[in-house]
Coordinates of C-alpha atoms and ligand atoms in Angstrom, one line a residue:
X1 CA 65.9 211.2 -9.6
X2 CA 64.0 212.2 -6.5
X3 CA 66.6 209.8 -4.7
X4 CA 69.4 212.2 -6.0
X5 CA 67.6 215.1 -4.8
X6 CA 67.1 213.6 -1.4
X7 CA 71.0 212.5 -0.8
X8 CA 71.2 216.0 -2.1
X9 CA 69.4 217.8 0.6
X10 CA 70.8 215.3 3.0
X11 CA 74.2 216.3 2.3
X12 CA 73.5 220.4 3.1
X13 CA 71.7 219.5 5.9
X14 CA 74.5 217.8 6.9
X15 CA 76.7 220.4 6.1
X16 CA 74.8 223.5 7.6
X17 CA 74.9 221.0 10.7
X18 CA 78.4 221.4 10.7
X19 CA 78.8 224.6 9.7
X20 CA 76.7 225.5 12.7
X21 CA 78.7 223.5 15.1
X22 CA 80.5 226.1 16.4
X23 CA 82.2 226.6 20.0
X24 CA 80.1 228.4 22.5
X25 CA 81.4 231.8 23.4
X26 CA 82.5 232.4 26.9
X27 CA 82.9 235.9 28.9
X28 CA 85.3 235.1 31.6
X29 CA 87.4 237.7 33.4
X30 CA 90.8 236.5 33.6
X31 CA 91.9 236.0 37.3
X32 CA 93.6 238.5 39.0
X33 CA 97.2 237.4 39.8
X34 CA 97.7 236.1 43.4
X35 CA 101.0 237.2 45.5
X36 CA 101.9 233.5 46.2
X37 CA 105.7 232.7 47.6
X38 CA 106.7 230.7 44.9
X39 CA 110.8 229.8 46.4
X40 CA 108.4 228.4 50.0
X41 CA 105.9 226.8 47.6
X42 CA 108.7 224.3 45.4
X43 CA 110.5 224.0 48.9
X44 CA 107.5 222.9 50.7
X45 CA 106.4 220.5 47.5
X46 CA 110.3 218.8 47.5
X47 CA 109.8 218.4 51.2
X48 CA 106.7 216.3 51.0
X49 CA 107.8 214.1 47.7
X50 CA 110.8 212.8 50.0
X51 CA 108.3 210.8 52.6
X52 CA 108.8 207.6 51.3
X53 CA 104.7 207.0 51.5
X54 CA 104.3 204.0 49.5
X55 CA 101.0 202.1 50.3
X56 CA 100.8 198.3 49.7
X57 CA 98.0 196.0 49.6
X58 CA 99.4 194.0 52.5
X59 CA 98.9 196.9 55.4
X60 CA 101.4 195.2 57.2
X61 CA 104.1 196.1 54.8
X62 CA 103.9 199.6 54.8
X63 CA 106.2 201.8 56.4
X64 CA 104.1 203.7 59.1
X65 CA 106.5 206.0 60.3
X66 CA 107.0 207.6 56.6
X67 CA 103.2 208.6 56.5
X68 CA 104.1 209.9 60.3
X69 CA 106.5 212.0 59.2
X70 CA 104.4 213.3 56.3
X71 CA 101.6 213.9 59.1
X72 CA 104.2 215.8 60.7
X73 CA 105.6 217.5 58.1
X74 CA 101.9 219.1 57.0
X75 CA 101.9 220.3 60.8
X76 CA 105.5 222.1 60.3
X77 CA 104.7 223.3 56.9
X78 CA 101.3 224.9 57.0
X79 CA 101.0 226.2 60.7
X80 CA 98.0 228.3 60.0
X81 CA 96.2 225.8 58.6
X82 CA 96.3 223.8 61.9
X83 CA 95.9 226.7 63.9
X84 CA 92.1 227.1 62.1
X85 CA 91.4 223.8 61.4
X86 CA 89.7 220.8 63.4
X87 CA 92.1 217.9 62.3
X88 CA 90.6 214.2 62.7
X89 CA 92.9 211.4 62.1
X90 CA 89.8 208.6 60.3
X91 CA 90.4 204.8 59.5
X92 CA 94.4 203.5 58.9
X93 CA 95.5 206.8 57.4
X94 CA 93.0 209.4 56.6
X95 CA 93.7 212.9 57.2
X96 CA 90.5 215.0 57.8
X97 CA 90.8 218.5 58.2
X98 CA 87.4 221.1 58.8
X99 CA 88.0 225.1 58.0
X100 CA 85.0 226.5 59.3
X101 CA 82.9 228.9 56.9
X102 CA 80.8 231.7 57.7
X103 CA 78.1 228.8 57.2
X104 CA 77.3 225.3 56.8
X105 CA 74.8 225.4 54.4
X106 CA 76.9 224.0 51.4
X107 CA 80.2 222.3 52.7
X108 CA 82.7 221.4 50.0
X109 CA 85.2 218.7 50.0
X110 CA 88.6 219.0 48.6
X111 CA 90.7 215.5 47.9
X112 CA 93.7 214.2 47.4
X113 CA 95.8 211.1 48.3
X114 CA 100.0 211.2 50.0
X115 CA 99.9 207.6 49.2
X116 CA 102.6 206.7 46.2
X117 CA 102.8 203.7 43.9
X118 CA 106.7 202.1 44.1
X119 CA 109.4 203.3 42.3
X120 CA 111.9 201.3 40.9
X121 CA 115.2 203.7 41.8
X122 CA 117.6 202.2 39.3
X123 CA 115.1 203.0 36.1
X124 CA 115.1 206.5 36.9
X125 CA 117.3 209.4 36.0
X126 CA 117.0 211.5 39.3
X127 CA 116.4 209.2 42.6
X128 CA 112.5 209.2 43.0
X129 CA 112.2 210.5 46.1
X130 CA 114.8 213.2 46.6
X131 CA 112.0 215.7 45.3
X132 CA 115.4 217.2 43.3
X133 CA 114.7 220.3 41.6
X134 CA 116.6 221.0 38.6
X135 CA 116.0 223.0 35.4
X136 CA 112.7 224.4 36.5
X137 CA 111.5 220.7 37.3
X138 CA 110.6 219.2 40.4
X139 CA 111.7 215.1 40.6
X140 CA 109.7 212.5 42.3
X141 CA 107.5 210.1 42.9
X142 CA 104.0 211.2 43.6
X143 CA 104.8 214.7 41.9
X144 CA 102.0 213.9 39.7
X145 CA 99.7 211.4 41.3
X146 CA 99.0 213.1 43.3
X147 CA 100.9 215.4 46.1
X148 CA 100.4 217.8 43.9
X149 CA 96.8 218.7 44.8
X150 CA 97.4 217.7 48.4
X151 CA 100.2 220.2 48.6
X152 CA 98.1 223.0 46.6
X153 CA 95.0 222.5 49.0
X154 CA 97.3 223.1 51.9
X155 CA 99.5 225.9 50.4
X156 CA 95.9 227.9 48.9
X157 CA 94.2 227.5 52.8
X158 CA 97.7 228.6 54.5
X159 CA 98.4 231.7 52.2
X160 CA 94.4 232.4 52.6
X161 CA 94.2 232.0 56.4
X162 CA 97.2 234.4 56.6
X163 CA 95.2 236.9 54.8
X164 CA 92.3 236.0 57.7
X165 CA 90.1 234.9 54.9
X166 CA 87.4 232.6 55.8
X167 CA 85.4 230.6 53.5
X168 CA 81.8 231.4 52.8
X169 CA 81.0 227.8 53.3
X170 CA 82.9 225.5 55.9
X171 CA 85.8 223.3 53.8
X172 CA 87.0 219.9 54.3
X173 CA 90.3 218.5 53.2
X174 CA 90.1 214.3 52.7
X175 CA 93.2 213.6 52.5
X176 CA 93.7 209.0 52.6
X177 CA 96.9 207.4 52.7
X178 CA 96.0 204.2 50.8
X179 CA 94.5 205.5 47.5
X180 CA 96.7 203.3 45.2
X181 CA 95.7 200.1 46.8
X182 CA 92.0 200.6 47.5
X183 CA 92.5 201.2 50.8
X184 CA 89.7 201.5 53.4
X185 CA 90.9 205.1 54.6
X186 CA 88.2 207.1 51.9
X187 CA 85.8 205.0 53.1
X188 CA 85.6 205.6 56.5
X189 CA 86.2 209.5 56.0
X190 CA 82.4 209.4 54.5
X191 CA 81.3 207.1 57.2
X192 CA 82.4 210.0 59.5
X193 CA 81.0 212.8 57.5
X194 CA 77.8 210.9 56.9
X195 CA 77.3 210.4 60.9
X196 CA 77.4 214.0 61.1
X197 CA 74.9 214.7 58.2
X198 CA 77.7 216.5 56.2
X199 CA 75.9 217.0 52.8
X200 CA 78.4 218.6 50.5
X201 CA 77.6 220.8 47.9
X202 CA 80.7 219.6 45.9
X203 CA 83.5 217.1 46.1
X204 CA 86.7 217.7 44.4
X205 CA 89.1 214.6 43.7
X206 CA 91.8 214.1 41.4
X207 CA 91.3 212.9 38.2
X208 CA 91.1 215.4 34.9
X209 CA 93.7 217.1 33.8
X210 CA 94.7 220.1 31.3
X211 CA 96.3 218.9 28.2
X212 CA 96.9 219.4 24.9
X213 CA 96.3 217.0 21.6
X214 CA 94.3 214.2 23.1
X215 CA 90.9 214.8 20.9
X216 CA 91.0 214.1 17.0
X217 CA 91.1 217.4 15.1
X218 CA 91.7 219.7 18.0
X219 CA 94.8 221.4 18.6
X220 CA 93.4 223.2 21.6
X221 CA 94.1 222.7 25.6
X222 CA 91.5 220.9 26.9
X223 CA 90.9 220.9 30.7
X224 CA 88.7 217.6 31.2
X225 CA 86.2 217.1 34.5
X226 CA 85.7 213.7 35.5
X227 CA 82.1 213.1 36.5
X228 CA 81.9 209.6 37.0
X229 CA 84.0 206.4 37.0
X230 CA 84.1 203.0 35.5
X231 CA 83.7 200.4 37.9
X232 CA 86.3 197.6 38.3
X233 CA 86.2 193.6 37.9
X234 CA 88.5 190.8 38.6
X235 CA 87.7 188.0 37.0
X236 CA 89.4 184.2 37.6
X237 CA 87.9 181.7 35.0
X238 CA 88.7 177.9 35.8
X239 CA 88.9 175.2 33.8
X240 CA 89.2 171.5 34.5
X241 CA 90.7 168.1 33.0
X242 CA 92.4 164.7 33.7
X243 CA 95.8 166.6 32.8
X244 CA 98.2 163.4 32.0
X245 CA 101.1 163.1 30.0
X246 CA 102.1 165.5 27.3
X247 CA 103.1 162.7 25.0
X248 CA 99.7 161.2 24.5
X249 CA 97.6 164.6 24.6
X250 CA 93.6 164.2 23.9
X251 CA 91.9 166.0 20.3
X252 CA 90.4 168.6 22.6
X253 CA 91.7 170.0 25.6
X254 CA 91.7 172.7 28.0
X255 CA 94.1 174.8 26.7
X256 CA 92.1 174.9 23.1
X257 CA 89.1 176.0 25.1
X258 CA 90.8 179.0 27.2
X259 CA 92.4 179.8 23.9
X260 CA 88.6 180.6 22.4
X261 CA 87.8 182.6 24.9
X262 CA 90.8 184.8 25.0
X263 CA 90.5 185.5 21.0
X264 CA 86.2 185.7 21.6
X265 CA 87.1 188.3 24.4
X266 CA 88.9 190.5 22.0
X267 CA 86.8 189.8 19.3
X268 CA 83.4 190.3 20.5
X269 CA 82.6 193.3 22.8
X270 CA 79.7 194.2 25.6
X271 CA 77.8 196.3 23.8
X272 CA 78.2 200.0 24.1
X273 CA 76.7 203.1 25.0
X274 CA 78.3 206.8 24.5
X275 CA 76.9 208.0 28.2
X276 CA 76.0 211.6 29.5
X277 CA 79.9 212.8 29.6
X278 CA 81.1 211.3 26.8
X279 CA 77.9 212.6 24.6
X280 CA 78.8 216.1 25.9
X281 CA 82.5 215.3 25.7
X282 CA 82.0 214.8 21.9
X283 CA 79.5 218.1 22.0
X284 CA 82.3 220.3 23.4
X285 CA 85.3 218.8 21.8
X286 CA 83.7 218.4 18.5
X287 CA 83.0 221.8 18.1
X288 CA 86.6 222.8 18.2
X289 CA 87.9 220.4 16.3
X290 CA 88.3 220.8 12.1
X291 CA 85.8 220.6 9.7
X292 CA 86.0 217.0 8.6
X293 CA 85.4 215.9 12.2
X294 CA 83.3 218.6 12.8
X295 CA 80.8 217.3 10.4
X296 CA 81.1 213.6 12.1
X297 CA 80.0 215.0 15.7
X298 CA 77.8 217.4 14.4
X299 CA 75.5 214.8 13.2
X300 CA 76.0 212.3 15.7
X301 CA 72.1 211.1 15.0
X302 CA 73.7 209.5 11.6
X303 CA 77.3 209.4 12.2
X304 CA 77.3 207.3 15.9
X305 CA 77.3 203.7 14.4
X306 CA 80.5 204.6 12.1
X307 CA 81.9 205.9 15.4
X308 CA 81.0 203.1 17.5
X309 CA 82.6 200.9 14.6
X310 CA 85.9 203.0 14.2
X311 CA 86.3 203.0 18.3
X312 CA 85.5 199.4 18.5
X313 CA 87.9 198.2 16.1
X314 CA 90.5 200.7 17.0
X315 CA 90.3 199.5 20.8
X316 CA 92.6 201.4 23.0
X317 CA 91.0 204.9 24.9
X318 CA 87.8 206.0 22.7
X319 CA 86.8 202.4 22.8
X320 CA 86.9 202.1 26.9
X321 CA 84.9 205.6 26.8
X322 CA 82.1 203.5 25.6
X323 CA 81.8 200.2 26.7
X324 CA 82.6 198.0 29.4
X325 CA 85.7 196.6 28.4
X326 CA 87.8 192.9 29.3
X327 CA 91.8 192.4 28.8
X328 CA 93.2 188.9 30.1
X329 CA 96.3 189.5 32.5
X330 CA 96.9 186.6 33.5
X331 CA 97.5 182.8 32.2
X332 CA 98.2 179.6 34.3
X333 CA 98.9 176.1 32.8
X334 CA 100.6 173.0 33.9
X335 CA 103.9 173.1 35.7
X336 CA 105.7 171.1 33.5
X337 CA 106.7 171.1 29.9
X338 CA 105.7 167.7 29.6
X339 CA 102.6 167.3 31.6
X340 CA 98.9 168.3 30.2
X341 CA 97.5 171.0 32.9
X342 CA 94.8 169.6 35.3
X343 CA 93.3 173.0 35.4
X344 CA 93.9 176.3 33.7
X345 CA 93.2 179.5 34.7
X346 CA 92.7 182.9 32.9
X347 CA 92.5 186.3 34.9
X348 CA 90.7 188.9 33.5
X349 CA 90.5 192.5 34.6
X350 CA 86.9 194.4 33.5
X351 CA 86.3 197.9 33.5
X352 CA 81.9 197.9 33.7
X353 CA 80.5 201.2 32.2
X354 CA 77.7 202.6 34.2
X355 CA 75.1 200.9 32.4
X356 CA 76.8 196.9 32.9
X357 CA 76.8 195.2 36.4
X358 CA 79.4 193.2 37.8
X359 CA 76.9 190.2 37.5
X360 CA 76.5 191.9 34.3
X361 CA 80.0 191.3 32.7
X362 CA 80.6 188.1 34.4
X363 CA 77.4 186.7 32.5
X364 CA 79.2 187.8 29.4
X365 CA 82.5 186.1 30.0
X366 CA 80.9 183.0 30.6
X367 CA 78.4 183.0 27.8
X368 CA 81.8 182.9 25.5
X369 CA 82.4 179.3 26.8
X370 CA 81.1 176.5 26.2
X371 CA 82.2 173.8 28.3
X372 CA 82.9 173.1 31.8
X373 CA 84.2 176.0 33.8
X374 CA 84.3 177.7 37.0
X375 CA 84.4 181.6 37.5
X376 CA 85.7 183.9 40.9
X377 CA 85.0 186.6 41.4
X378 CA 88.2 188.1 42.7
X379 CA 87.4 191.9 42.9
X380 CA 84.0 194.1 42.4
X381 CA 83.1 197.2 42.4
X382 CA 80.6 198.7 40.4
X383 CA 80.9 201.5 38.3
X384 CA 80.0 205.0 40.4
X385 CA 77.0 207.4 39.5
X386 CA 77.3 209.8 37.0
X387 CA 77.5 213.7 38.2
X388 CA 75.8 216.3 36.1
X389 CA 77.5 218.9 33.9
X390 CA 74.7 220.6 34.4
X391 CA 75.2 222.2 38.0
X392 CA 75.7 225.3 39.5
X393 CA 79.1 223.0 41.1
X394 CA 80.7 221.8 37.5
X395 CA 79.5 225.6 36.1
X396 CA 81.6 227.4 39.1
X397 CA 84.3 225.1 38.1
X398 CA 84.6 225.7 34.7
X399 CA 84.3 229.9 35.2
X400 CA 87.5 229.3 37.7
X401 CA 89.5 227.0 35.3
X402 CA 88.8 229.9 32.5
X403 CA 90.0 232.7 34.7
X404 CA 93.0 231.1 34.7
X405 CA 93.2 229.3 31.2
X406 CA 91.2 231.6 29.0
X407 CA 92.2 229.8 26.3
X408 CA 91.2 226.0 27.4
X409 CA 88.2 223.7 26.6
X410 CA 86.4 222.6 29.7
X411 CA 84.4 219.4 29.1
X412 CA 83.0 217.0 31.0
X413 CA 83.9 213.1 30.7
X414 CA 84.3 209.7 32.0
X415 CA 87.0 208.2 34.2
X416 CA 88.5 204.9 33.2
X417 CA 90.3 205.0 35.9
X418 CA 89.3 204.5 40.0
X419 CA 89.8 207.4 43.1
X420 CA 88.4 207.5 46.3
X421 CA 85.9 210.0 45.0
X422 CA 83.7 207.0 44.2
X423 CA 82.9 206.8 48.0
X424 CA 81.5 210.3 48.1
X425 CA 78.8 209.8 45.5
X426 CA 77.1 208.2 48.7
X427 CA 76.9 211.7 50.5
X428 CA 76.8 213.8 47.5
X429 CA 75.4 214.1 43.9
X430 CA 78.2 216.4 42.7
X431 CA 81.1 214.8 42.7
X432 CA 83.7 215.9 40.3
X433 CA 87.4 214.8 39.2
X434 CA 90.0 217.3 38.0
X435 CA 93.2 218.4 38.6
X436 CA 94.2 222.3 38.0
X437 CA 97.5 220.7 36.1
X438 CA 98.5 221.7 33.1
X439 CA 100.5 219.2 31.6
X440 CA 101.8 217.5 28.5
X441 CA 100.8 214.0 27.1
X442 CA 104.7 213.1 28.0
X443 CA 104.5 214.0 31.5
X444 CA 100.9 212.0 31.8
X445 CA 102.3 208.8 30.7
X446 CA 105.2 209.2 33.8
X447 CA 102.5 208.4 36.2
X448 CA 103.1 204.9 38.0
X449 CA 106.3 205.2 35.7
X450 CA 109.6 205.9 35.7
X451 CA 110.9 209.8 36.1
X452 CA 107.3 211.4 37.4
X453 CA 108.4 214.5 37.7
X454 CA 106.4 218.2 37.1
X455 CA 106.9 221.7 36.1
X456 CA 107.5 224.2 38.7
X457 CA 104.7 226.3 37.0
X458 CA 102.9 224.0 36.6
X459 CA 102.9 223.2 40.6
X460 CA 102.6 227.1 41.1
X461 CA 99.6 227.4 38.9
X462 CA 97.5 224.5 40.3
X463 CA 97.9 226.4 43.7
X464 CA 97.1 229.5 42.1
X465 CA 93.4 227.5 41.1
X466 CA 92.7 226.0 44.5
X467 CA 93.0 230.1 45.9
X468 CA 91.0 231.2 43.7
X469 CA 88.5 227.9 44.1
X470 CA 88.2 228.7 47.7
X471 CA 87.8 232.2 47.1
X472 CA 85.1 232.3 44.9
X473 CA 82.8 229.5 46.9
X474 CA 79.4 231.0 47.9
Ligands
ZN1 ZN1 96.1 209.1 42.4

């Protein structure tokens, strides 16, 4: 009986928990609208998605006179901009521009890359880089990921300068040219800054977007603030035998062993951790969301084991939002149909959750095996620091992303993917990751895909954020 009554009381506490778990009101004054030249804007935008800037991993394969042209191109484009600005040309193809504020007291930094992925013409619809426009869509590689923001920085400081606005604090525009292959560009930007003892009060990458539909139970748009990202990990596991013929093969070989680890590496995970962001993205998302889930996040205190269960054996994005995760890419055997393999290799690509080291993760993978083997480490990074949601930085951005989407969710939350923001944690403690672009889950998936391609305003609106970003610095 007093077990009943106890479940009992459980349950409306529970309950009330959920009932209680409301979304927290916001009084934001909508942003006044901004007399921006849209027809220049969408021209300017077409212009730079036709520089053919693909990076590669071998330097010596990229075209250097396309991210020339796109150098030159800014200078035609935006002549304002390099009227006011000190421009610094930093490492293989960083772009480094300084507006000068009324002070230097709290600098900012506002990112972006002019580096593309490939694109594979015949796949698409519209040639990838004729930056076609066509039914209210712009066409191209690097519409998305991420010219985008390069273009609106440029386009918000040109319409601004023309109005002889200058910034409360002095702005710098990173802009690398070797995003997509880790390039050493980012990197030698923040060497720069740090030799002058540039401390900024916030650093603004890509990263975040605003979307709709990506939480369970919320219908919402959601406008999501990277603060941090997962660090990365190539792994190349080696394994040896006598190899030999095929027709006489041994009761145990290699190729049993690498098949154990590849079904131990998707059956038994590094243990996880719901971090800072993703706590509070479950906080802020949760309270929007409808009742059933609302009493799940809630009560977190009780619920987060069925969570980490349901995540865990759903793999896929809610699991990589808690734990370090490892997915084999890449298999090598013998040569021949009909001879054993002396050695076999596995690749496997990590992505470490703050809380796992490289050294970490590579302890794990080798734990899972039991005989002979030999592990390289091919690539490491570790995963970057975590900024806090709970800054004067992340609270000016979410007032400015409410002004102009009253209607959004702004939450905080975990990249599980790299930028070159991850350099700037070195220089500042508020580093944050978002994108003013409001797009569908549709036009996400295009990125490093076929037909990229964006909204025209969409492209209008993000320029619209960065003017009122820079306006509303202190
Ligand atoms: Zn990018």
């Amino acid at each position: 009986m007093i077990i009943m009554y106890l479940l009992l009381i459980l349950v409306i506490f529970l309950l009330i928990n959920a009932v209680l778990f409301k979304p927290v009101q916001h009084s934001v004054k909508e942003a006044s609208p901004e007399a921006l030249n849209e027809a220049l804007i969408v021209k300017n935008f077409s212009r730079l998605i036709q520089h053919k800037t693909v990076s590669h991993l071998d330097s010596e394969k990229m075209d250097m006179k396309e991210f020339e042209a796109f150098q030159k191109s800014l200078e035609t484009l935006y002549p304002k901009v390099h009227e006011t600005c000190d421009r610094n040309f930093i490492g293989p193809t960083g772009i480094l521009y300084k507006w000068k504020g009324k002070s230097s007291d709290k600098p900012i930094v506002l990112m972006s890359h002019y580096d593309v992925v490939p694109a594979d013409e015949e796949s698409w619809d519209r040639p990838p880089f004729s930056g076609e426009i066509k039914d209210g869509v712009i066409w191209g590689r690097g519409t998305i990921d991420t010219k985008i923001t390069l273009l609106s920085i440029m386009e918000s400081a040109e319409y601004l300068i023309n109005q002889e606005f200058v910034p409360a604090n002095d702005i710098y525009f990173s802009f690398a040219g070797d995003e997509e292959v880790s390039g050493p560009s980012a990197q030698a930007i923040v060497s720069h800054l740090k030799s002058k003892h540039v401390k900024p009060a916030m650093v603004l990458d890509e990263g975040g977007v605003i979307i709709e539909g990506i939480f369970p139970g919320v219908d919402k748009k959601t406008a999501l603030i990277g603060l941090g990202e997962k660090g990365y990990l190539d792994l190349e596991v080696q394994f040896q035998s006598q190899g030999g013929h095929a027709s006489a093969p041994p009761k145990k070989g290699i190729t049993g062993q690498m098949g154990k680890l590849m079904q131990d590496l998707e059956s038994k995970a590094m243990k996880s951790e719901f971090t800072p962001p993703v706590k509070e993205l479950f906080n802020r998302l949760g309270r929007h969301s409808s009742f059933g889930y609302r009493l799940i996040f809630a009560n977190m205190w009780l619920t987060k084991p069925l969570l980490n269960m349901l995540f865990t054996s759903q793999g896929g994005q809610m699991n990589a939002l808690i734990r370090t995760t490892t997915a084999v890419t890449k298999l090598e055997g013998s040569k021949a149909f009909n001879v054993l393999p002396p050695n076999g290799k596995i690749g496997i690509n990590a992505r470490l959750l703050n809380k796992d080291t490289a050294k970490d993760t590579q302890a794990f993978v080798s734990s899972l095996i039991k005989g002979d083997h030999k592990i390289n480490v091919v690539e490491s990074r570790e995963a970057s620091p975590l900024s806090s949601h709970d800054s004067d930085s992340f609270r000016f951005l979410e007032k400015t992303i409410l002004s102009l989407w009253p209607d959004a969710i702004v939450s905080p939350y975990l990249m599980i993917a790299g930028t070159d923001s991850r350099h700037f944690h070195d220089i500042s403690d508020h580093v944050y990751r978002f994108a003013p672009i409001e797009i569908t889950k549709e036009e996400l998936s295009l990125i490093h895909s076929n037909n990229e391609r964006m909204r025209v305003e969409t492209v209008i609106k993000s320029v619209a954020c960065y003017v009122k970003i820079i306006r509303g610095l202190s």
